Coordinates of C-alpha atoms and ligand atoms in Angstrom, one line a residue:
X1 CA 137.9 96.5 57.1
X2 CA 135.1 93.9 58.6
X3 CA 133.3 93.9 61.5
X4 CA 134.3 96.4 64.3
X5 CA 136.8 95.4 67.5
X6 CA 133.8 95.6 69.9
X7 CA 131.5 93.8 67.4
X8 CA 129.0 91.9 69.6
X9 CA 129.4 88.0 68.6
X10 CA 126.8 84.8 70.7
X11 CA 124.2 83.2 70.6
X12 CA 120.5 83.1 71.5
X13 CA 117.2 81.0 73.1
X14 CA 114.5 81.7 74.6
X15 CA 112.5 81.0 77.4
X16 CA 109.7 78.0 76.8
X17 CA 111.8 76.3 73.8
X18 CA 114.6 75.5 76.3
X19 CA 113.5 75.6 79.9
X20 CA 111.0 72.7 80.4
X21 CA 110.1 72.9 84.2
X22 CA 106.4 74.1 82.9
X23 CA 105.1 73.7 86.2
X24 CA 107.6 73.2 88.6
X25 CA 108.9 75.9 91.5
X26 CA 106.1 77.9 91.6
X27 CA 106.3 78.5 88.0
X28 CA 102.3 79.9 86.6
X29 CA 101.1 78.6 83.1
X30 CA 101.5 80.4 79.8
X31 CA 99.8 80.6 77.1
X32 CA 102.3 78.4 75.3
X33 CA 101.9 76.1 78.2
X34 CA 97.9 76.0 77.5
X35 CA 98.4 76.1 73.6
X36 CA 100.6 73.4 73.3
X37 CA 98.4 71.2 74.7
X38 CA 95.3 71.5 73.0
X39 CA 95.7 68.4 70.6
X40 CA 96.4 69.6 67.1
X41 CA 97.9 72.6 67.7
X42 CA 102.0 71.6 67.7
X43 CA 103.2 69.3 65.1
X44 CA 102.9 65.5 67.0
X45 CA 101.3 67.2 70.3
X46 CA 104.7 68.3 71.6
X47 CA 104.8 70.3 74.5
X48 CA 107.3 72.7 76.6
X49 CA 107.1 70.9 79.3
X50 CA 110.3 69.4 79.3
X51 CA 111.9 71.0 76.2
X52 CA 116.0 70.8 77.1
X53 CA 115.6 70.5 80.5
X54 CA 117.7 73.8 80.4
X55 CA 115.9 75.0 84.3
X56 CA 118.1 71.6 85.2
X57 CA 121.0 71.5 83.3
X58 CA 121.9 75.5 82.7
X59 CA 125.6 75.3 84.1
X60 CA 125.9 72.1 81.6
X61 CA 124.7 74.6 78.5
X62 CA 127.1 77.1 80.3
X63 CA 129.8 75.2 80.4
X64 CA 129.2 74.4 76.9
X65 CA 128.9 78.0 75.8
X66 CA 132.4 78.8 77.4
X67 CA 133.6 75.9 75.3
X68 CA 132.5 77.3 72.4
X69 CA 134.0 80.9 73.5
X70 CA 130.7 82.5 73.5
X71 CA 131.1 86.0 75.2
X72 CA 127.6 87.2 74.7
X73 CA 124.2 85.1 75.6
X74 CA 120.6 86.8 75.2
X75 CA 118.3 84.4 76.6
X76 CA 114.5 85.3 78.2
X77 CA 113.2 85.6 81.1
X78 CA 109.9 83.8 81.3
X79 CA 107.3 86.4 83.0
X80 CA 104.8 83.8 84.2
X81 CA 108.2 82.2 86.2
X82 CA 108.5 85.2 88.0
X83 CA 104.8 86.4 88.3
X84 CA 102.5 83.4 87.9
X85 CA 99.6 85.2 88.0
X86 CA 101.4 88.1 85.6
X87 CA 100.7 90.7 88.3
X88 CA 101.1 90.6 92.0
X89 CA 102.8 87.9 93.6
X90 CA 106.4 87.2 93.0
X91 CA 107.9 84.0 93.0
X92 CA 110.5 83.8 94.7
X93 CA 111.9 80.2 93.4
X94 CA 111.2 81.8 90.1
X95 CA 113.7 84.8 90.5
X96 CA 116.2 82.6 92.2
X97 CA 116.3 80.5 89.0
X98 CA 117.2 83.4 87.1
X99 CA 120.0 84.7 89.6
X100 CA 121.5 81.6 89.5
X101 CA 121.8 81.3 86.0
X102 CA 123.1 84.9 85.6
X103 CA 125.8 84.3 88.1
X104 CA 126.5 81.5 86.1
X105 CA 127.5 82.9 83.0
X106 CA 128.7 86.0 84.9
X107 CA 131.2 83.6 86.6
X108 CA 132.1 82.1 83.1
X109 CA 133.2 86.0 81.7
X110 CA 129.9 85.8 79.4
X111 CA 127.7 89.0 79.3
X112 CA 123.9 88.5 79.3
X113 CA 121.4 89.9 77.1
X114 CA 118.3 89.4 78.5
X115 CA 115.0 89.8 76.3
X116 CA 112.1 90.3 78.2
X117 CA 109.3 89.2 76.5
X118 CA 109.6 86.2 73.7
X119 CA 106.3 84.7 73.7
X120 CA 105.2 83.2 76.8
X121 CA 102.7 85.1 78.3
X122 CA 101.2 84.7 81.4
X123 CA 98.0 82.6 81.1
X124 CA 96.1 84.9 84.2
X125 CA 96.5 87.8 81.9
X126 CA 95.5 86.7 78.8
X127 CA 92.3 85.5 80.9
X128 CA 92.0 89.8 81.7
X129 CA 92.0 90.4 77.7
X130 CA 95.9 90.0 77.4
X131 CA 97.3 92.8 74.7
X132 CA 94.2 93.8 73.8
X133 CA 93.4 95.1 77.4
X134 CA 94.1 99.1 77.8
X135 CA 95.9 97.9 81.2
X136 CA 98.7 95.6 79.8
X137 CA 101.6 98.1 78.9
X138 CA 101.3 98.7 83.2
X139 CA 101.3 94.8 83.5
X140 CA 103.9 94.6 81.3
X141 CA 106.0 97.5 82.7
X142 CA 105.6 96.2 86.2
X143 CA 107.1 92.8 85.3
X144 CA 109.8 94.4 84.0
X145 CA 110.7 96.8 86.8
X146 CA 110.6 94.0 88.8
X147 CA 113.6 92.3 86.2
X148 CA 115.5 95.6 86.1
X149 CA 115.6 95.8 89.8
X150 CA 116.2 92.4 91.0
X151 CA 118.8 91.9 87.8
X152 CA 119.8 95.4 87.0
X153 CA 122.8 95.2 88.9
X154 CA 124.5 92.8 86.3
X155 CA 122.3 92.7 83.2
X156 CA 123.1 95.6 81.6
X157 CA 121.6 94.2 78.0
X158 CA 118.2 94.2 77.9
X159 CA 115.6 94.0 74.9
X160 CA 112.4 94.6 75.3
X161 CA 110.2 92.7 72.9
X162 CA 111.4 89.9 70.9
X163 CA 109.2 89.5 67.5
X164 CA 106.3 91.0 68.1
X165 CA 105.4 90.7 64.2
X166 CA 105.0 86.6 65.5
X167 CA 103.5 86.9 68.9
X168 CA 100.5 89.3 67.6
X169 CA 100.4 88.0 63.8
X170 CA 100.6 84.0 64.4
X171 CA 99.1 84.6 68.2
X172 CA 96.1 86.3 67.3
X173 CA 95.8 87.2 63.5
X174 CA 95.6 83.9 62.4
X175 CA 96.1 81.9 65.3
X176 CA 98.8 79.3 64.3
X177 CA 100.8 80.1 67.9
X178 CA 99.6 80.7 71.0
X179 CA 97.2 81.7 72.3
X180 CA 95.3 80.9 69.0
X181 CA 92.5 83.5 68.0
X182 CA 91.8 84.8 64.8
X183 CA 90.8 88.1 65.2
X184 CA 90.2 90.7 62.4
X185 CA 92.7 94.7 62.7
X186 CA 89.8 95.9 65.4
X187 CA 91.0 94.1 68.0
X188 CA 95.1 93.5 66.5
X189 CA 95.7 96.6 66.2
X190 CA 94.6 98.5 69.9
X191 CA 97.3 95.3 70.8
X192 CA 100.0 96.2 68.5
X193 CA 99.8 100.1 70.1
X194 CA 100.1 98.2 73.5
X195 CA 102.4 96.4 72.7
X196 CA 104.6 99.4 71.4
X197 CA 103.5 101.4 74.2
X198 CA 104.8 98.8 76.5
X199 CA 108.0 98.7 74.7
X200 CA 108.6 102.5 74.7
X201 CA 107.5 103.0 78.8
X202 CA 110.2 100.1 79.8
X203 CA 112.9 101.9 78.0
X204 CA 112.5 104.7 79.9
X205 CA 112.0 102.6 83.1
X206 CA 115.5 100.5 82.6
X207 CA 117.3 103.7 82.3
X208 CA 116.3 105.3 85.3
X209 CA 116.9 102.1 86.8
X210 CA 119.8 100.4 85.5
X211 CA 123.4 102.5 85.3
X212 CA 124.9 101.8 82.7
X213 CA 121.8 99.9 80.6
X214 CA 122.1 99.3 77.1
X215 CA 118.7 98.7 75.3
X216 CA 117.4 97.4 72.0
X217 CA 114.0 95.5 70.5
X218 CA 113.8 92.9 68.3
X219 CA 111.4 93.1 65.9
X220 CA 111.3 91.3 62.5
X221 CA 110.1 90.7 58.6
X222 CA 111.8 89.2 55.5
X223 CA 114.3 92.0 53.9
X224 CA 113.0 92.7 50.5
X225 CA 116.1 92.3 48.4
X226 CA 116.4 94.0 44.7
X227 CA 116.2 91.8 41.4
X228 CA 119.4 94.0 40.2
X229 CA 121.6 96.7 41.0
X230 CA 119.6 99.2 39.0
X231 CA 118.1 102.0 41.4
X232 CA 114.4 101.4 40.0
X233 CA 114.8 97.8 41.2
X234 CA 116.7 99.2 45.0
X235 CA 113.9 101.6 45.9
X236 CA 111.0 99.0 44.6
X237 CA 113.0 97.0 47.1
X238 CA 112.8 99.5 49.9
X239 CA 109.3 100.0 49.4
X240 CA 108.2 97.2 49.4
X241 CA 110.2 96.5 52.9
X242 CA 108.2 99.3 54.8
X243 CA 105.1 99.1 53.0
X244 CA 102.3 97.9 55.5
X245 CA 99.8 95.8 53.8
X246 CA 96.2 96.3 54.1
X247 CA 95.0 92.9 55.2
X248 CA 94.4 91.4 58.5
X249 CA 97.0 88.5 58.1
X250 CA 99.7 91.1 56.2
X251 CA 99.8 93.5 58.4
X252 CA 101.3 92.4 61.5
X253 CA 104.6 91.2 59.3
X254 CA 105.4 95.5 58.7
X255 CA 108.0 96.4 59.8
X256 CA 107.5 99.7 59.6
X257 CA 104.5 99.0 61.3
X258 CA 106.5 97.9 64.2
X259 CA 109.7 100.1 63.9
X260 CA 108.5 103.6 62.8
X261 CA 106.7 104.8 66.4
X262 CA 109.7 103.3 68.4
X263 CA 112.4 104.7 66.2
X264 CA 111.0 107.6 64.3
X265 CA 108.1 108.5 66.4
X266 CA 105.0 108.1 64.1
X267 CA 103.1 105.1 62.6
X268 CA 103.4 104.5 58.5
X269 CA 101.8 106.5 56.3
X270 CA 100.2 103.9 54.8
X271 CA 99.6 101.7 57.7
X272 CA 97.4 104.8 59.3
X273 CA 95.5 105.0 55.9
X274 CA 94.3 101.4 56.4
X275 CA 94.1 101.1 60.4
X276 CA 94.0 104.7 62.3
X277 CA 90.4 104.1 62.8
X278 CA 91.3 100.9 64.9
X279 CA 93.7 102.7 67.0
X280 CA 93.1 103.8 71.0
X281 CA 91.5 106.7 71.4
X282 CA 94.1 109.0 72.2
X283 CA 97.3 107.0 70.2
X284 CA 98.9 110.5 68.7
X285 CA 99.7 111.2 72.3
X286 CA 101.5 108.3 73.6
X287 CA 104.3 108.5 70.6
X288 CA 106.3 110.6 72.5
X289 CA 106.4 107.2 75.5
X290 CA 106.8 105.1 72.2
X291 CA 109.5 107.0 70.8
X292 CA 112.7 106.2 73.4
X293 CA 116.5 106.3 71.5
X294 CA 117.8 102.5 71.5
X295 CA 121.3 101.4 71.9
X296 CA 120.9 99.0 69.1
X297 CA 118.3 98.1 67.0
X298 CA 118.1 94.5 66.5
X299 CA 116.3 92.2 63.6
X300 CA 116.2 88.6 63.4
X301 CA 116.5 87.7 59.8
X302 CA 116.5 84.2 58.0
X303 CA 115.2 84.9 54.7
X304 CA 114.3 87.5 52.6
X305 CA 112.5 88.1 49.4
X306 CA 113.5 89.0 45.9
X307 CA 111.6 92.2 44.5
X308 CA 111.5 94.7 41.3
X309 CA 110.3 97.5 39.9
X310 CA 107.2 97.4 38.1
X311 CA 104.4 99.4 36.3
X312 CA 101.5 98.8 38.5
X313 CA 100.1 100.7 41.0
X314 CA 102.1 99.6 44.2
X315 CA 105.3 100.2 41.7
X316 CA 106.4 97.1 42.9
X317 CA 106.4 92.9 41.9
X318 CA 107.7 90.2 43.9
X319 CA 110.1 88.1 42.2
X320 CA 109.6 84.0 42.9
X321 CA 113.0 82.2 43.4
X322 CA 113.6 79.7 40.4
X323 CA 113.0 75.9 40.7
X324 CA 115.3 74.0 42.7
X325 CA 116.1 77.1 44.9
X326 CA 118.2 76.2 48.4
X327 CA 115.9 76.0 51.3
X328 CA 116.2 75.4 54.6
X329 CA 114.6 72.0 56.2
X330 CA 111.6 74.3 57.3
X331 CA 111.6 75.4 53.7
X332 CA 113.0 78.8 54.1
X333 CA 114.9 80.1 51.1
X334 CA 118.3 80.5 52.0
X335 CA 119.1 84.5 50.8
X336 CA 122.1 85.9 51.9
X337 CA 121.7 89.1 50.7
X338 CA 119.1 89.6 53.3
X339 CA 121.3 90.5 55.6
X340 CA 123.4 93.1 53.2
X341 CA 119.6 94.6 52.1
X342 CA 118.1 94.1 55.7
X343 CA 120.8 96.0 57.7
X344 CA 121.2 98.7 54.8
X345 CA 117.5 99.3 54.8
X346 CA 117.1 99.4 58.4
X347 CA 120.3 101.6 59.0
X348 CA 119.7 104.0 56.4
X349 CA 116.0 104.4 58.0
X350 CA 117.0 104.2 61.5
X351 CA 120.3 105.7 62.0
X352 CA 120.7 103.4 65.1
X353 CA 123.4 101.0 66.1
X354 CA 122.5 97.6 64.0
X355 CA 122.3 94.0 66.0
X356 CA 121.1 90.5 64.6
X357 CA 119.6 89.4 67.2
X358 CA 118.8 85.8 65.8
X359 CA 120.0 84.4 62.3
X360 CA 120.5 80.5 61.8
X361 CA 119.6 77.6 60.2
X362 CA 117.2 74.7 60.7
X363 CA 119.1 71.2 59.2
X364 CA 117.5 67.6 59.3
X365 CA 120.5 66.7 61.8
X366 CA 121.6 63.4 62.6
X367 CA 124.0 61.6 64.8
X368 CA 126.6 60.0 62.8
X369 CA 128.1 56.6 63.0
X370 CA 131.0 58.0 64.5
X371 CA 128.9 59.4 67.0
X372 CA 129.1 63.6 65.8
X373 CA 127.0 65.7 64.0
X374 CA 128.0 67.2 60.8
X375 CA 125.8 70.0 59.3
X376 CA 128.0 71.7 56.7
X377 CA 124.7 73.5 55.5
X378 CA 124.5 75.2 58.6
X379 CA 128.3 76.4 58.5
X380 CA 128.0 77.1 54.5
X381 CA 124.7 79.3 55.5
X382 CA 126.2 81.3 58.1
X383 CA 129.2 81.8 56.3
X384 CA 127.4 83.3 53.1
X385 CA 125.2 85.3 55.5
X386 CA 127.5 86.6 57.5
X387 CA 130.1 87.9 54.9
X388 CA 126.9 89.5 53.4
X389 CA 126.5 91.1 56.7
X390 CA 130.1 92.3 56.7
X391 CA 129.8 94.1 53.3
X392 CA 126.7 96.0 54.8
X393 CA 129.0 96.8 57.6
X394 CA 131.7 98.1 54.7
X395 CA 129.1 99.8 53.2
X396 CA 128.3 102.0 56.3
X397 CA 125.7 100.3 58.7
X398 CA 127.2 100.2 62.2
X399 CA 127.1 96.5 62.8
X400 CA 127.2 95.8 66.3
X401 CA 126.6 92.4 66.5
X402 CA 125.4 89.3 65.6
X403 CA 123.7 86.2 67.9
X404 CA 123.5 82.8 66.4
X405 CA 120.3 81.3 66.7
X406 CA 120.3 78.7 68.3
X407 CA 122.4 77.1 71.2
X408 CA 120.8 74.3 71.5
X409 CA 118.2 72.4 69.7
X410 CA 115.0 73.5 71.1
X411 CA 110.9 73.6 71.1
X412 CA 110.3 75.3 67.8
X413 CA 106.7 76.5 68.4
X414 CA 103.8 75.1 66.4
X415 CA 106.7 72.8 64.4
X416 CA 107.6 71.2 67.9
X417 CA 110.9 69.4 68.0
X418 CA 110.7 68.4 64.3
X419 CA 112.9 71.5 63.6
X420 CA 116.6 71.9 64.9
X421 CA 118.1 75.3 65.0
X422 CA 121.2 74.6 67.4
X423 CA 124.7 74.8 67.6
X424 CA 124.3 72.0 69.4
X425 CA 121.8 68.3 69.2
X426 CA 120.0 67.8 71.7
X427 CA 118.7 64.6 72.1
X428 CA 115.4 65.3 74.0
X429 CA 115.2 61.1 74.9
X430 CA 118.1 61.2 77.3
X431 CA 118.5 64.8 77.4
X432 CA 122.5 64.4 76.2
X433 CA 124.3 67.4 74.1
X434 CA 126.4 66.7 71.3
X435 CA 128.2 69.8 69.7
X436 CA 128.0 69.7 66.0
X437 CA 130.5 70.8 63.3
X438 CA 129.3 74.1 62.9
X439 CA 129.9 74.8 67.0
X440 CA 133.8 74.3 66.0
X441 CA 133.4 76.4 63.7
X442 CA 131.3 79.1 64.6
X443 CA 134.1 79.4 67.7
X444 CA 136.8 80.1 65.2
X445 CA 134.7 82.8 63.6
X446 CA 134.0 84.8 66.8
X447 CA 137.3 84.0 67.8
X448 CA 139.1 86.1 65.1
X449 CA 136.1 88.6 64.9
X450 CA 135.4 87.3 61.4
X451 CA 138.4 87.8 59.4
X452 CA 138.5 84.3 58.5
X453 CA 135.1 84.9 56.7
Ligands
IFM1 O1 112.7 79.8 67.1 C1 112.3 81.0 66.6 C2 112.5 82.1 67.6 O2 111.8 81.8 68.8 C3 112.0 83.4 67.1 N1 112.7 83.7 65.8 C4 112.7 82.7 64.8 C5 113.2 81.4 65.4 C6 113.2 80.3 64.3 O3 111.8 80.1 63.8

C-alpha cells in the first residue's frame, strides 16, 4: 500500500509573506501591513512590504514550481487586494493580479488551491470591530462571493480559513501577531463563533456557485502523541488533543474548539462549560450554517506533543522531550509521529477526507561556496514525517494529500525573515531564487507518489 493514485501532492504560501506590493495597484492596508510596522512588533522591524516580490515575479515562482513538478499550489488571496476598504469597492487592478496569476499556473497544468483568508485582514474593518463585530461573517461572505464568482470558473479548490487557532489566539488573545490586542474569552470568543459562522455560510455559498467545487478548512494545534502503545496512554493522548482548556491564552489552540461546530455540528463539551456564557446570543441556532460537509479536512502540523496517562483529575500528563531533543531552527521539536497521531485522531473523529495543508521545516540556510543550498534536515524531516503520514494512511485515514510548506522563503510573521521555511532561498537583497537540495528531492517524491519513502 502507500498513499492513494489521486493523492494530492504541492506546496503552499500565503498572501502577505510572499507578495510584497503592500501598497501598490490599488491594494488597501492590512492589519499585518499596520502591525508590522509599529517598531517592536516583528523581529528587526521587518515588514511585508516587499517580502518576495512574488506580485512581480509570480510566472518566475511558476516556472519554478513546474520545475520542481508541483501539480497542486494553494496560495491566498489577499482580501484587502481585492476590497481595500474590506467592503464595497472592488479593485479592479487587485482581481486582475489574481487572474493573471491563476492563468499562469493553469497554463503550466498546476491546479490551484486557493485559501481565502490567511491572516491579512482588511485594516477598514478591523477599524468597524473586525471579528468581534456581529456583521463580519456578511463581510466576510461577501469577499468571498466576490472570489468564487470572478475565480469560480477555474478554482475549483477552495479553503476557507487558514489557522484560525493563530489569527484569533496570537491576533487578539495575546497579541504577538496582528492586529495586537490582548483581550480576555468575552470579546475572543463572540469572534471565534464569527469566525466559524463565516466559515460554515461560504461553504454553502461556493457550492451554489462554483460546479464542481471542492472545499476544506485549515485549522490547526499540536497532535498529542501517546508515551506508549498501551491504550491508557492512546486515549490520555486523545483527550488531551480535543480537550479545550479553560484559560484565555489556551483556548484558542482547541481544536475541538475549532473543528467540532464545522464537522460535528456542536461546540465541546468542555469548551461550553468554560465559555457558553461568552457566546452570541442566539449561537445554538447558527450550527446548522456552521455545520456544512467538507471535501477534505485539512491540518497544518509541525510538531506535536508527547502525553500519558495519569492519576489526576484531567487523567492526563504531558511528557517533556529529553535533553538534547531535535528541534527545528524556530525551536520546534521535530515529532514525526504527529502526523501518524494527528491524521488518526482527526480521521477517527471526523470521518472526512484527510489533507496536510502545511507541514515543513524552518533550517538556518545558507548559500554554499559552490553556490547551492543544502538542507538535509529539511529532506531527513519530511522524509520521517511523511512515512509517518503514510502508515496513518495504512492504518485507515483517507490521506488525500499533503502541501509542503513552503515554496519559497517568506515573511514569517512576528519572526520576520529570520526564519526560512522554503523549498527554495530567497535572497530578499537581490530578490534571486536558488532551489535547495530538498526541492530535488521533494520532486522525486511527488513524482513516484511516495513509494521511494
Ligand atoms: O508561516 C506559517 C504559516 O503562515 C501558517 N502556518 C505555520 C507556518 C510556519 O510558522
Amino acid at each position: 500500500m502507500g498513499f492513494k493514485k489521486d493523492f494530492i501532492w504541492g506546496a503552499a504560501t500565503a498572501s502577505y509573506q510572499i507578495e510584497g506590493a503592500a501598497c501598490e495597484d490599488g491594494k488597501g492596508p492590512s492589519v499585518w501591513d499596520r502591525f508590522s510596522h509599529e517598531p517592536g512588533k516583528v523581529l528587526e522591524g521587518h515588514t511585508g512590504d516587499i517580502a518576495c516580490d512574488h506580485c512581480h515575479r509570480f510566472r518566475e515562482d511558476v516556472a519554478l514550481m513546474k520545475e520542481m513538478g508541483v501539480k497542486n499550489y494553494r496560495f491566498s488571496i489577499s482580501w484587502p487586494r481585492l476590497l481595500p476598504e474590506g467592503t464595497g469597492e472592488v479593485n479592479a487592478r487587485g482581481l486582475a493580479f489574481y487572474d493573471a496569476l491563476i492563468d499562469c499556473l493553469i497554463e503550466n497544468g498546476i491546479r490551484p488551491i486557493v485559501t481565502l483568508f490567511h491572516w491579512d485582514y482588511p485594516s477598514a474593518l478591523q477599524a468597524r470591530g473586525g471579528w468581534e463585530n456581529p456583521e463580519s461573517p456578511q463581510w466576510f461572505l461577501r469577499y468571498a462571493t466576490l472570489c468564487a464568482e470572478r475565480y469560480g470558473d477555474r478554482v475549483k479548490d477552495f479553503i476557507t480559513f487558514n489557522e484560525p487557532q493563530c489569527f484569533i489566539g496570537l491576533g487578539c488573545c495575546t497579541g504577538v501577531h496582528a492586529p495586537g490586542y490582548v483581550l480576555p474569552p468575552s470579546a475572543t470568543i463572540p469572534m471565534s463563533h464569527h469566525v466559524l459562522l463565516a466559515h460554515g455560510l461560504t461553504v454553502r455559498m461556493l457550492r451554489d456557485r462554483v460546479p464542481g467545487v471542492r472545499v476544506g478548512y485549515a485549522p490547526c494545534g499540536d497532535p498529542r502523541i501517546p508515551k506508549s502503545a498501551r491504550p491508557e496512554d492512546i486515549e490520555a493522548a486523545r483527550k488531551a488533543y480535543f480537550s479545550t482548556p479553560a484559560d484565555a491564552a489556551g483556548w484558542p489552540f482547541s481544536v475541538a474548539w475549532w473543528s467540532d461546530p464545522a464537522l460535528l455540528g456542536r461546540y465541546p463539551e468542555d469548551g461550553l462549560r468554560h465559555f457558553a456564557q461568552y457566546l452570541p446570543h442566539g449561537w445554538q441556532a447558527d450550527l446548522t450554517a456552521i455545520c456544512q460537509p467538507l471535501d477534505y479536512y485539512c491540518q497544518n502540523i509541525y510538531s506535536g506533543r508527547v502525553v500519558r496517562a495519569a492519576d489526576n483529575a484531567q487523567g492526563y500528563e504531558e511528557v517533556m522531550q529529553p535533553v538534547g531533543h531535535p528541534k527545528t531552527a524556530i525551536q520546534w521539536p521535530v515529532t514525526p509521529d504527529a502526523l501518524y497521531w494527528g491524521p488518526k485522531f482527526l480521521y477517527e473523529r471526523y470521518r472526512t477526507p484527510f489533507m496536510i495543508s502545511e507541514n515543513g521545516m524552518s533550517c538556518h540556510d545558507v548559500v554554499s561556496l559552490d553556490g547551492k543550498v543544502h538542507d538535509p534536515q529539511r529532506q531527513d524531516y519530511m522524509h520521517r514525517y511523511l512515512r509517518a503520514f503514510r502508515r496513518a494512511a495504512e492504518d485507515g485515514v483517507d490521506a488525500c494529500g499533503y502541501l509542503a510548506w513552503s515554496l519559497l522563503d517568506n515573511f514569517e510573521w512576528a519572526q520576520g525573515y529570520t526564519e526560512r521555511f522554503g523549498l527554495v532561498y530567497v535572497d530578499y537583497q537581490t530578490q534571486q531564487r536558488i532551489v535547495k537540495d530538498s526541492f530535488h528531492w521533494y520532486k522525486t517524491v511527488m513524482e513516484r507518489n511516495g513509494e521511494n519513502l
